Short mmCIF file of C-alpha atoms in Angstrom, two decimals:
data_model
loop_
_atom_site.label_atom_id
_atom_site.label_comp_id
_atom_site.label_asym_id
_atom_site.label_seq_id
_atom_site.Cartn_x
_atom_site.Cartn_y
_atom_site.Cartn_z
CA MET A 1 20.55 31.25 -14.70
CA THR A 2 18.91 29.56 -17.71
CA MET A 3 15.28 28.51 -17.36
CA ASN A 4 13.77 25.99 -19.77
CA LEU A 5 10.11 25.89 -18.81
CA ASP A 6 6.75 24.66 -20.06
CA PHE A 7 5.25 28.06 -19.21
CA PRO A 8 6.45 31.66 -19.65
CA ILE A 9 8.15 33.69 -16.97
CA ALA A 10 6.45 37.04 -17.50
CA LYS A 11 9.40 39.10 -16.34
CA PRO A 12 12.31 37.21 -14.80
CA ASP A 13 13.73 38.99 -11.78
CA TYR A 14 17.41 38.10 -11.76
CA SER A 15 17.94 40.06 -8.56
CA PHE A 16 15.68 37.81 -6.47
CA PRO A 17 17.00 34.24 -6.80
CA ALA A 18 20.49 33.37 -5.66
CA PHE A 19 22.42 31.08 -8.01
CA PHE A 20 20.43 27.96 -8.86
CA ARG A 21 20.00 25.13 -11.33
CA HIS A 22 16.75 23.32 -12.08
CA ARG A 23 15.31 20.18 -13.63
CA LYS A 24 11.71 19.19 -14.24
CA VAL A 25 10.80 15.89 -12.59
CA GLY A 26 7.24 14.83 -13.20
CA ASP A 27 5.02 17.87 -12.60
CA HIS A 28 7.50 19.56 -10.26
CA TYR A 29 10.80 21.39 -10.51
CA VAL A 30 13.87 20.30 -8.59
CA VAL A 31 15.94 23.40 -7.81
CA THR A 32 19.47 23.12 -6.43
CA ASN A 33 22.29 25.50 -5.60
CA ALA A 34 26.07 25.21 -5.73
CA GLN A 35 26.42 23.92 -2.17
CA GLY A 36 23.84 21.16 -2.69
CA ASP A 37 20.71 22.47 -0.97
CA PHE A 38 17.53 21.65 -2.85
CA VAL A 39 13.92 22.68 -2.92
CA ILE A 40 11.06 21.05 -4.83
CA LEU A 41 8.64 23.53 -6.37
CA LYS A 42 5.25 23.27 -8.01
CA PRO A 43 4.99 25.12 -11.37
CA GLU A 44 3.25 28.13 -9.84
CA GLU A 45 5.88 28.28 -7.08
CA PHE A 46 8.70 28.11 -9.59
CA LYS A 47 7.07 30.89 -11.60
CA ALA A 48 6.88 33.10 -8.51
CA PHE A 49 10.49 32.25 -7.67
CA GLY A 50 11.68 33.21 -11.15
CA GLU A 51 9.64 36.41 -11.25
CA GLY A 52 10.60 37.42 -7.71
CA THR A 53 6.98 37.68 -6.60
CA VAL A 54 7.22 35.41 -3.55
CA ALA A 55 5.44 36.97 -0.58
CA LYS A 56 7.87 37.58 2.26
CA ASP A 57 5.56 36.12 4.90
CA SER A 58 4.72 32.98 2.88
CA PRO A 59 5.77 29.36 3.56
CA LEU A 60 7.51 29.38 0.16
CA TRP A 61 9.69 32.33 1.25
CA ARG A 62 10.71 30.42 4.36
CA ARG A 63 11.57 27.31 2.36
CA LEU A 64 13.65 29.31 -0.09
CA LYS A 65 15.44 31.17 2.69
CA GLU A 66 16.21 27.94 4.59
CA GLY A 67 17.75 26.53 1.40
CA ASN A 68 19.76 29.72 0.73
CA PHE A 69 17.96 30.47 -2.54
CA ILE A 70 17.16 34.18 -1.96
CA ARG A 71 19.90 36.55 -3.08
CA ALA A 72 19.13 39.29 -0.52
CA GLU A 73 19.04 36.76 2.31
CA PHE A 74 22.03 34.69 1.15
CA ASP A 75 24.07 33.30 4.07
CA VAL A 76 27.64 33.22 2.74
CA PRO A 77 29.28 31.57 5.79
CA ALA A 78 26.64 28.80 5.83
CA ALA A 79 27.14 28.16 2.12
CA VAL A 80 30.92 28.02 2.55
CA GLU A 81 30.70 25.56 5.43
CA ARG A 82 28.26 23.34 3.55
CA LEU A 83 30.47 23.27 0.48
CA LYS A 84 33.58 22.59 2.57
CA ARG A 85 31.80 19.67 4.22
CA ARG A 86 30.89 18.19 0.85
CA LYS A 87 34.42 18.53 -0.47
CA ARG A 88 36.37 17.53 2.62
CA PHE A 89 37.57 14.39 0.83
CA LEU A 90 40.08 16.66 -0.92
CA GLN A 91 41.97 17.27 2.32
CA GLY A 92 43.71 13.87 2.50
CA GLY A 93 45.86 11.86 0.15
CA PRO A 94 45.04 8.50 -1.45
CA ASN A 95 43.35 6.27 1.12
CA LEU A 96 42.23 3.34 -1.09
CA HIS A 97 45.08 1.21 -2.44
CA MET A 98 44.20 -1.75 -4.65
CA ILE A 99 46.83 -4.47 -4.92
CA VAL A 100 46.63 -7.10 -7.64
CA ALA A 101 48.32 -10.03 -5.95
CA THR A 102 48.02 -12.07 -9.14
CA LEU A 103 46.18 -12.08 -12.44
CA ARG A 104 45.62 -15.82 -12.17
CA CYS A 105 42.05 -16.86 -11.51
CA ASN A 106 40.30 -20.20 -11.09
CA GLU A 107 37.04 -18.85 -12.53
CA THR A 108 36.28 -17.64 -16.02
CA CYS A 109 33.75 -14.80 -16.10
CA VAL A 110 32.12 -13.84 -19.37
CA TYR A 111 32.59 -10.12 -18.68
CA CYS A 112 35.90 -10.25 -16.75
CA HIS A 113 37.01 -6.65 -16.28
CA ALA A 114 40.35 -7.66 -14.77
CA SER A 115 41.59 -9.56 -17.85
CA ARG A 116 42.31 -12.63 -15.74
CA ALA A 117 45.13 -15.04 -16.59
CA ASP A 118 45.10 -18.82 -16.71
CA MET A 119 46.03 -20.69 -13.54
CA THR A 120 49.33 -21.74 -15.12
CA ALA A 121 50.45 -18.11 -15.65
CA THR A 122 52.62 -17.92 -12.52
CA GLN A 123 54.53 -15.00 -14.05
CA THR A 124 51.53 -12.84 -13.14
CA ASP A 125 52.04 -13.43 -9.40
CA MET A 126 53.33 -10.48 -7.39
CA THR A 127 56.61 -11.23 -5.63
CA LYS A 128 57.30 -10.46 -1.99
CA GLU A 129 59.93 -7.94 -3.03
CA THR A 130 57.42 -6.07 -5.21
CA ALA A 131 54.85 -6.32 -2.42
CA GLU A 132 57.21 -4.61 0.02
CA LYS A 133 57.98 -1.80 -2.42
CA THR A 134 54.23 -1.41 -2.95
CA VAL A 135 53.54 -1.10 0.77
CA ASP A 136 56.42 1.35 1.15
CA LEU A 137 54.83 3.59 -1.49
CA ILE A 138 51.32 3.19 -0.06
CA LEU A 139 52.44 4.33 3.37
CA GLN A 140 53.89 7.53 1.90
CA SER A 141 50.32 8.78 1.43
CA PRO A 142 49.55 11.61 3.89
CA SER A 143 46.14 10.05 4.59
CA GLU A 144 45.77 8.93 8.20
CA PHE A 145 43.45 6.12 7.09
CA ILE A 146 44.79 3.55 4.65
CA THR A 147 42.70 0.78 3.11
CA ILE A 148 44.60 -1.96 1.29
CA GLU A 149 42.30 -3.96 -0.95
CA PHE A 150 43.45 -7.27 -2.42
CA GLN A 151 42.21 -7.93 -5.92
CA GLY A 152 43.02 -10.17 -8.85
CA GLY A 153 42.64 -12.32 -10.67
CA GLU A 154 41.85 -14.24 -7.54
CA PRO A 155 43.96 -13.07 -4.57
CA LEU A 156 43.65 -16.43 -2.78
CA VAL A 157 45.78 -17.93 -5.58
CA ASN A 158 48.75 -15.97 -4.23
CA PHE A 159 47.87 -16.11 -0.55
CA PRO A 160 51.48 -16.07 0.73
CA VAL A 161 51.92 -12.57 -0.73
CA VAL A 162 48.58 -11.45 0.71
CA LYS A 163 49.83 -12.51 4.15
CA HIS A 164 53.20 -10.85 3.56
CA VAL A 165 51.56 -7.53 2.63
CA ILE A 166 49.46 -7.57 5.82
CA GLU A 167 52.36 -8.39 8.09
CA TYR A 168 54.84 -6.07 6.38
CA ALA A 169 52.33 -3.19 6.45
CA HIS A 170 51.82 -3.64 10.19
CA GLU A 171 55.57 -3.73 10.75
CA LYS A 172 56.24 -0.55 8.74
CA ASN A 173 53.25 1.24 10.25
CA ARG A 174 54.63 1.00 13.79
CA ALA A 175 56.72 4.07 13.09
CA LEU A 176 53.95 5.91 11.21
CA GLY A 177 50.85 5.41 13.34
CA LYS A 178 48.25 5.26 10.57
CA HIS A 179 44.89 3.52 10.82
CA LEU A 180 45.00 0.46 8.56
CA GLU A 181 42.19 -1.54 7.03
CA PHE A 182 42.46 -4.63 4.82
CA THR A 183 39.80 -5.90 2.45
CA MET A 184 39.72 -8.75 -0.03
CA VAL A 185 37.60 -9.21 -3.14
CA SER A 186 37.44 -12.96 -3.76
CA ASN A 187 35.24 -15.52 -5.48
CA LEU A 188 35.88 -17.63 -2.32
CA ALA A 189 36.17 -20.90 -4.26
CA LEU A 190 39.77 -21.41 -3.06
CA MET A 191 39.01 -20.57 0.57
CA ASP A 192 39.83 -23.14 3.26
CA GLU A 193 39.72 -23.15 7.05
CA ASP A 194 43.39 -22.19 7.44
CA LYS A 195 43.07 -19.18 5.12
CA LEU A 196 39.82 -18.17 6.76
CA GLY A 197 41.35 -18.38 10.22
CA TYR A 198 44.21 -16.10 9.17
CA LEU A 199 41.89 -13.56 7.55
CA LEU A 200 39.60 -13.51 10.59
CA ASP A 201 42.51 -13.19 13.00
CA HIS A 202 43.87 -10.25 10.99
CA ARG A 203 40.45 -8.64 10.62
CA VAL A 204 40.38 -8.66 6.83
CA GLN A 205 37.00 -7.65 5.46
CA MET A 206 35.80 -10.07 2.77
CA CYS A 207 33.67 -9.29 -0.26
CA THR A 208 32.59 -11.60 -3.06
CA SER A 209 30.52 -11.58 -6.24
CA ILE A 210 27.00 -12.91 -6.61
CA ASP A 211 25.40 -12.30 -10.00
CA GLY A 212 22.01 -13.62 -8.95
CA PRO A 213 20.41 -17.04 -8.56
CA GLU A 214 22.51 -20.15 -9.16
CA HIS A 215 21.62 -20.66 -12.82
CA LEU A 216 22.53 -17.07 -13.70
CA HIS A 217 25.67 -16.89 -11.56
CA ASP A 218 27.06 -20.17 -12.93
CA LYS A 219 26.26 -19.15 -16.50
CA GLN A 220 28.36 -16.01 -16.14
CA ARG A 221 31.08 -17.19 -13.73
CA LYS A 222 32.49 -20.58 -14.75
CA LEU A 223 34.27 -22.79 -12.23
CA VAL A 224 35.77 -25.95 -13.72
CA ALA A 225 33.96 -29.14 -12.64
CA SER A 226 31.99 -27.35 -9.96
CA SER A 227 29.44 -24.64 -9.20
CA ALA A 228 30.86 -21.17 -8.56
CA PHE A 229 27.58 -20.26 -6.89
CA LYS A 230 27.63 -23.17 -4.43
CA ALA A 231 31.25 -22.44 -3.50
CA ALA A 232 30.54 -18.77 -2.84
CA VAL A 233 27.37 -19.49 -0.87
CA TYR A 234 29.10 -22.08 1.32
CA TRP A 235 31.82 -19.66 2.36
CA ILE A 236 29.49 -16.68 2.74
CA GLU A 237 27.50 -18.68 5.27
CA ARG A 238 30.64 -20.02 6.93
CA ILE A 239 32.21 -16.55 7.30
CA ASN A 240 28.99 -15.03 8.61
CA LYS A 241 28.79 -17.81 11.20
CA ALA A 242 32.42 -17.16 12.18
CA TYR A 243 31.65 -13.48 12.78
CA ILE A 244 28.83 -14.44 15.14
CA GLU A 245 31.11 -16.96 16.92
CA ARG A 246 33.55 -14.10 17.52
CA GLY A 247 30.85 -12.00 19.14
CA LEU A 248 30.33 -9.55 16.28
CA ASP A 249 26.94 -8.01 15.54
CA PRO A 250 25.64 -9.79 12.40
CA THR A 251 23.70 -6.68 11.35
CA LEU A 252 27.05 -4.92 10.92
CA TYR A 253 29.48 -7.74 10.22
CA HIS A 254 28.66 -10.03 7.32
CA VAL A 255 30.00 -10.80 3.87
CA GLU A 256 28.89 -8.32 1.23
CA ALA A 257 28.54 -9.29 -2.42
CA LEU A 258 28.79 -7.38 -5.68
CA LEU A 259 26.50 -7.76 -8.66
CA THR A 260 27.51 -7.24 -12.27
CA THR A 261 24.34 -6.46 -14.19
CA THR A 262 24.43 -8.23 -17.54
CA ARG A 263 21.75 -8.52 -20.21
CA ASP A 264 20.54 -11.78 -18.68
CA ALA A 265 20.07 -10.03 -15.33
CA LEU A 266 17.66 -7.40 -16.64
CA THR A 267 14.62 -9.69 -16.45
CA ARG A 268 15.60 -11.25 -13.11
CA GLY A 269 15.61 -8.31 -10.72
CA ARG A 270 13.38 -9.89 -8.09
CA GLU A 271 15.22 -13.21 -8.28
CA ILE A 272 18.49 -11.38 -7.70
CA VAL A 273 17.13 -9.47 -4.71
CA ASP A 274 15.64 -12.63 -3.20
CA THR A 275 18.97 -14.41 -3.64
CA TYR A 276 20.81 -11.64 -1.79
CA ALA A 277 18.20 -11.58 0.97
CA ALA A 278 18.43 -15.35 1.43
CA LEU A 279 22.22 -15.06 1.83
CA GLY A 280 21.87 -12.42 4.54
CA CYS A 281 23.36 -9.69 2.36
CA ARG A 282 22.14 -6.33 3.56
CA ALA A 283 23.25 -4.36 0.54
CA LEU A 284 22.79 -4.70 -3.20
CA PHE A 285 24.63 -2.55 -5.73
CA LEU A 286 22.78 -2.53 -9.05
CA ARG A 287 25.87 -1.58 -11.05
CA PRO A 288 25.61 -1.52 -14.86
CA ILE A 289 28.32 -3.35 -16.72
CA ASP A 290 31.63 -1.61 -17.46
CA PRO A 291 33.42 -1.45 -20.84
CA PHE A 292 36.77 -2.72 -19.55
CA GLY A 293 38.71 -5.98 -19.84
CA PHE A 294 37.11 -8.89 -21.68
CA MET A 295 34.03 -6.75 -22.35
CA GLU A 296 35.69 -5.63 -25.58
CA LYS A 297 35.13 -9.16 -26.90
CA THR A 298 31.92 -10.21 -25.15
CA ALA A 299 29.82 -7.04 -25.27
CA HIS A 300 27.57 -8.57 -27.95
CA ARG A 301 26.52 -11.17 -25.37
CA VAL A 302 26.15 -9.14 -22.19
CA GLU A 303 25.68 -5.42 -23.03
CA TYR A 304 22.33 -3.62 -23.32
CA PRO A 305 20.77 -0.18 -23.91
CA ARG A 306 20.83 1.91 -20.77
CA ALA A 307 17.11 2.64 -21.15
CA GLU A 308 16.52 -1.06 -20.48
CA TYR A 309 18.85 -0.88 -17.51
CA MET A 310 16.91 2.05 -16.06
CA LYS A 311 13.67 0.07 -16.23
CA PHE A 312 15.47 -2.76 -14.44
CA TYR A 313 16.83 -0.33 -11.84
CA ARG A 314 13.45 1.23 -11.11
CA ASP A 315 11.58 -2.06 -10.88
CA THR A 316 14.26 -3.76 -8.79
CA THR A 317 14.72 -0.84 -6.41
CA ASP A 318 10.95 -0.63 -5.95
CA TYR A 319 11.10 -4.27 -4.87
CA VAL A 320 14.00 -3.62 -2.49
CA ILE A 321 12.03 -0.77 -0.90
CA ALA A 322 8.95 -3.02 -0.60
CA LEU A 323 11.03 -5.69 1.17
CA ASN A 324 12.37 -3.05 3.57
CA MET A 325 8.81 -2.16 4.46
CA LYS A 326 8.18 -5.83 5.28
CA GLY A 327 11.14 -5.91 7.66
CA VAL A 328 13.84 -7.24 5.31
CA PRO A 329 16.80 -4.84 5.74
CA MET A 330 18.57 -4.17 2.46
CA ILE A 331 20.21 -1.12 0.92
CA GLU A 332 20.47 -0.38 -2.78
CA ARG A 333 23.90 1.22 -2.77
CA TYR A 334 23.56 3.38 -5.89
CA GLY A 335 20.49 5.02 -4.42
CA ALA A 336 22.07 5.27 -0.97
CA ILE A 337 25.13 7.09 -2.35
CA PHE A 338 23.02 9.74 -4.07
CA LEU A 339 20.54 10.02 -1.19
CA THR A 340 23.35 10.62 1.28
CA LYS A 341 24.49 13.55 -0.83
CA ILE A 342 20.96 14.87 -1.38
CA LEU A 343 19.50 14.46 2.11
CA THR A 344 22.40 14.79 4.55
CA GLY A 345 24.69 17.36 2.97
CA ASP A 346 27.51 14.84 3.29
CA ASP A 347 29.48 12.90 0.70
CA PRO A 348 30.08 9.16 1.24
CA ASN A 349 33.21 9.48 -0.92
CA PHE A 350 32.32 6.85 -3.49
CA LEU A 351 35.19 7.61 -5.83
CA ASP A 352 33.41 7.36 -9.20
CA ILE A 353 30.50 9.58 -8.11
CA ARG A 354 32.22 12.68 -6.81
CA SER A 355 33.82 15.79 -8.27
CA PRO A 356 36.65 15.56 -8.91
CA SER A 357 36.70 11.78 -9.02
CA GLY A 358 39.00 9.71 -6.85
CA ALA A 359 41.28 8.63 -9.70
CA GLY A 360 44.80 9.22 -8.40
CA LEU A 361 43.63 11.70 -5.76
CA SER A 362 42.07 9.17 -3.40
CA ALA A 363 42.81 5.80 -5.00
CA LEU A 364 45.74 4.07 -6.63
CA ALA A 365 46.07 0.61 -8.12
CA TYR A 366 49.22 -1.52 -8.05
CA ASN A 367 49.65 -4.26 -10.62
CA TYR A 368 51.32 -7.59 -9.89
CA ASP A 369 54.53 -6.34 -11.58
CA GLY A 370 54.66 -3.10 -9.57
CA GLY A 371 53.04 -0.87 -12.16
CA VAL A 372 51.11 2.00 -10.55
CA PHE A 373 47.87 3.33 -12.02
CA THR A 374 45.34 6.01 -11.16
CA GLY A 375 42.73 3.38 -10.31
CA ASP A 376 41.49 -0.08 -11.10
CA GLU A 377 39.85 0.94 -14.37
CA ALA A 378 43.17 2.46 -15.45
CA ARG A 379 44.95 -0.81 -14.66
CA MET A 380 42.28 -2.70 -16.61
CA MET A 381 43.03 -0.56 -19.66
CA HIS A 382 46.72 -1.37 -19.31
CA GLU A 383 45.91 -5.08 -19.50
CA THR A 384 44.27 -4.51 -22.88
CA GLY A 385 47.18 -2.48 -24.22
CA ASP A 386 46.47 1.16 -23.28
CA ASP A 387 48.94 2.77 -20.87
CA THR A 388 47.39 6.25 -20.85
CA PHE A 389 46.87 6.13 -17.09
CA TYR A 390 50.17 4.51 -16.10
CA LEU A 391 52.12 6.50 -13.51
CA GLY A 392 55.31 4.45 -13.10
CA LYS A 393 56.76 1.65 -10.97
CA VAL A 394 56.97 1.03 -7.26
CA GLY A 395 60.53 1.50 -6.10
CA GLU A 396 60.91 4.39 -8.55
CA LEU A 397 57.88 6.52 -7.74
CA THR A 398 57.38 8.66 -4.65
CA TYR A 399 54.15 10.18 -3.42
CA ALA A 400 55.42 13.61 -4.43
CA LYS A 401 56.00 12.41 -7.99
CA ILE A 402 52.50 10.92 -8.13
CA ILE A 403 50.64 13.95 -6.79
CA GLY A 404 52.60 16.29 -9.06
CA HIS A 405 52.25 14.10 -12.16
CA PRO A 406 50.80 15.93 -15.21
CA LEU A 407 48.39 13.02 -15.72
CA LEU A 408 46.92 13.54 -12.29
CA ARG A 409 46.39 17.23 -12.99
CA ALA A 410 44.65 16.38 -16.25
CA LEU A 411 42.40 13.90 -14.45
CA VAL A 412 41.39 16.48 -11.86
CA LEU A 413 40.36 18.87 -14.63
CA GLY A 414 38.59 16.15 -16.59
CA ALA A 415 36.72 14.85 -13.56
CA ASN A 416 35.48 18.22 -12.34
CA VAL A 417 31.78 18.48 -13.20
CA ASP A 418 31.96 22.26 -12.77
CA GLY A 419 34.16 22.34 -15.85
CA ARG A 420 32.17 20.01 -18.09
CA PRO A 421 29.88 21.87 -20.51
CA ASP A 422 27.04 19.36 -20.10
CA CYS A 423 27.36 19.26 -16.31
CA VAL A 424 27.80 22.88 -15.30
CA ASN A 425 24.08 23.73 -15.67
CA CYS A 426 22.69 20.38 -14.48
CA ALA A 427 20.52 20.44 -11.36
CA TYR A 428 22.22 17.25 -10.17
CA ASN A 429 25.69 18.82 -10.39
CA PRO A 430 26.19 18.98 -6.57
CA TYR A 431 25.48 15.28 -6.14
CA CYS A 432 27.10 13.82 -9.21
CA GLY A 433 30.51 12.90 -10.55
CA ALA A 434 32.20 11.39 -13.56
CA CYS A 435 34.98 8.88 -14.08
CA PRO A 436 37.43 10.37 -16.62
CA VAL A 437 38.89 6.92 -17.34
CA HIS A 438 35.46 5.64 -18.38
CA THR A 439 34.90 8.77 -20.47
CA TYR A 440 38.26 8.30 -22.16
CA LYS A 441 37.53 4.63 -22.83
CA THR A 442 34.11 5.26 -24.34
CA GLN A 443 34.56 8.68 -25.96
CA GLY A 444 38.30 9.24 -26.35
CA SER A 445 38.38 12.30 -24.09
CA LEU A 446 38.85 12.92 -20.37
CA SER A 447 35.90 15.33 -20.35
CA GLY A 448 33.74 13.75 -23.00
CA ARG A 449 30.23 14.66 -24.08
CA MET A 450 28.05 13.77 -21.14
CA ARG A 451 24.80 14.00 -23.12
CA GLU A 452 26.08 10.96 -25.04
CA SER A 453 27.48 9.17 -21.97
CA THR A 454 25.92 5.98 -20.59
CA VAL A 455 27.20 7.01 -17.15
CA CYS A 456 25.35 10.33 -17.35
CA MET A 457 22.16 8.59 -18.46
CA VAL A 458 22.35 6.23 -15.49
CA HIS A 459 23.22 8.94 -12.94
CA LYS A 460 20.43 11.25 -14.13
CA GLY A 461 17.98 8.38 -14.34
CA ILE A 462 18.66 7.22 -10.78
CA GLN A 463 18.42 10.74 -9.38
CA ASP A 464 15.17 11.34 -11.30
CA TYR A 465 13.81 8.17 -9.69
CA LEU A 466 14.90 9.25 -6.21
CA PHE A 467 13.45 12.75 -6.56
CA GLU A 468 10.18 11.25 -7.78
CA LYS A 469 10.07 9.38 -4.47
CA LEU A 470 10.95 12.54 -2.56
CA ILE A 471 8.15 14.40 -4.34
CA GLU A 472 5.66 11.65 -3.46
CA ASN A 473 6.89 11.89 0.15
CA ASP A 474 5.43 8.56 1.26
CA PRO A 475 6.34 8.36 4.98
CA ALA A 476 7.19 4.64 4.75
CA VAL A 477 9.55 5.23 1.81
CA MET A 478 11.11 8.22 3.56
CA GLU A 479 11.85 6.01 6.56
CA VAL A 480 13.57 3.49 4.27
CA PHE A 481 15.63 6.32 2.77
CA ARG A 482 16.56 7.52 6.26
CA ARG A 483 17.95 4.07 7.08
CA TRP A 484 19.82 3.97 3.78
CA THR A 485 21.63 7.20 4.68
CA THR A 486 22.48 6.24 8.27
CA HIS A 487 26.22 5.76 8.76
CA ARG A 488 27.05 2.54 10.60
CA PRO A 489 30.77 2.30 11.37
CA ARG A 490 32.36 -1.13 11.51
CA GLU A 491 35.32 -0.44 13.75
CA HIS A 492 36.30 -4.12 14.07
CA PHE A 493 38.01 -3.98 10.69
CA VAL A 494 40.11 -0.91 11.55
CA HIS A 495 43.59 -1.51 12.92
CA SER A 496 44.32 1.44 15.19
CA PRO A 497 47.89 2.78 15.40
CA VAL A 498 50.20 0.91 17.73
CA GLN A 499 50.90 3.11 20.74
#
């Protein structure tokens, strides 16, 4: 153990503490172990812990023992079970499969990560033949739960292939008995009642993008001769009404929206939250902008220092928490992901914040032409000329070839925070993760130098913020955090195996 402290440890007793990592947050020390237990210590408590002078009948001893931090009292079976629970996502194969039905898109976004194509570029539409080969490969995954997510471009542009994928997947799955789920990421501007009826009948979960209030959304997401914001809002409200008409609980079943945080968003946190609340969105994901796609050309307009982002995150999340206290239910997803790991001992399996990451192991992306990639970011890099993360073509690949691919092995090593020099001693190691594709894009290496990584700065900054709240221990805030970490299954969207 390495201890960097503001006060001396008179005589460290390395025989007393079990393995731990630590980080100073405010005036306290956050101490964690390999399996993800944590304890928050005052300076004098940390000193006693390091020197091994904790009285055996003291409350501090009991706290340390409960967290498995005392070497002589270490409960090996409990630690093993806790670690197995956190890593159980490694037991299945890829469960998230992203299909790019087309690169064509009717909107032009200033930061477009997908490298969208013009509406005339029909050569970027997936064919039904390619769609069938894609589904055949998807269903080779040993995972019992398969989510097929339609992306673009704008998937509604190539709606016949979207329908064909759904119907063909159901047909092929009769012999396999997997649980299927379908989701669609759409700007909704091309939605109509016929398409909506089909998607509702086939229980396709719908997600859209809202970048904030109308003036900000329409500045960043251009829709020719119309307002992208008004189109999205109309269909969000229409879909939510349709869920209610079908007898679904609106607290569970409603359209969710994604935010892309640009420079213009940094001063509009409260406006953004109020916009989401007015639309009935019960979750907000304060994601920083990614370096993929058109960002290579437009970064000078939309990028920002991550220190400014962290101020935005703190202020905006404070506002979200305040609204929760007033009875407005809303989750900040970044915080909820980390809190679930910290407070429940579970892992919500968000693929970019786990170790190893989900690239290839739990997610695959399929381009319109049948190209297979280790994830959506990998496919985005292909669209700008870098095929580092290309695995092959549908119709030629098998699951065995994918899982045994040297690239996948390299990604597992690169995405393992226990093997990254800057991560191995970090107190947040049990709760964190890294995307090797992002690291490669920004630093030219699968492992990278996390002390120079914008992702690391954001992850540490968010966890510092959350632990500050945990140290304050305000009962009202703790109740909000409890709700944020409560799992609420939405079984309506799951297609159970045909008996």
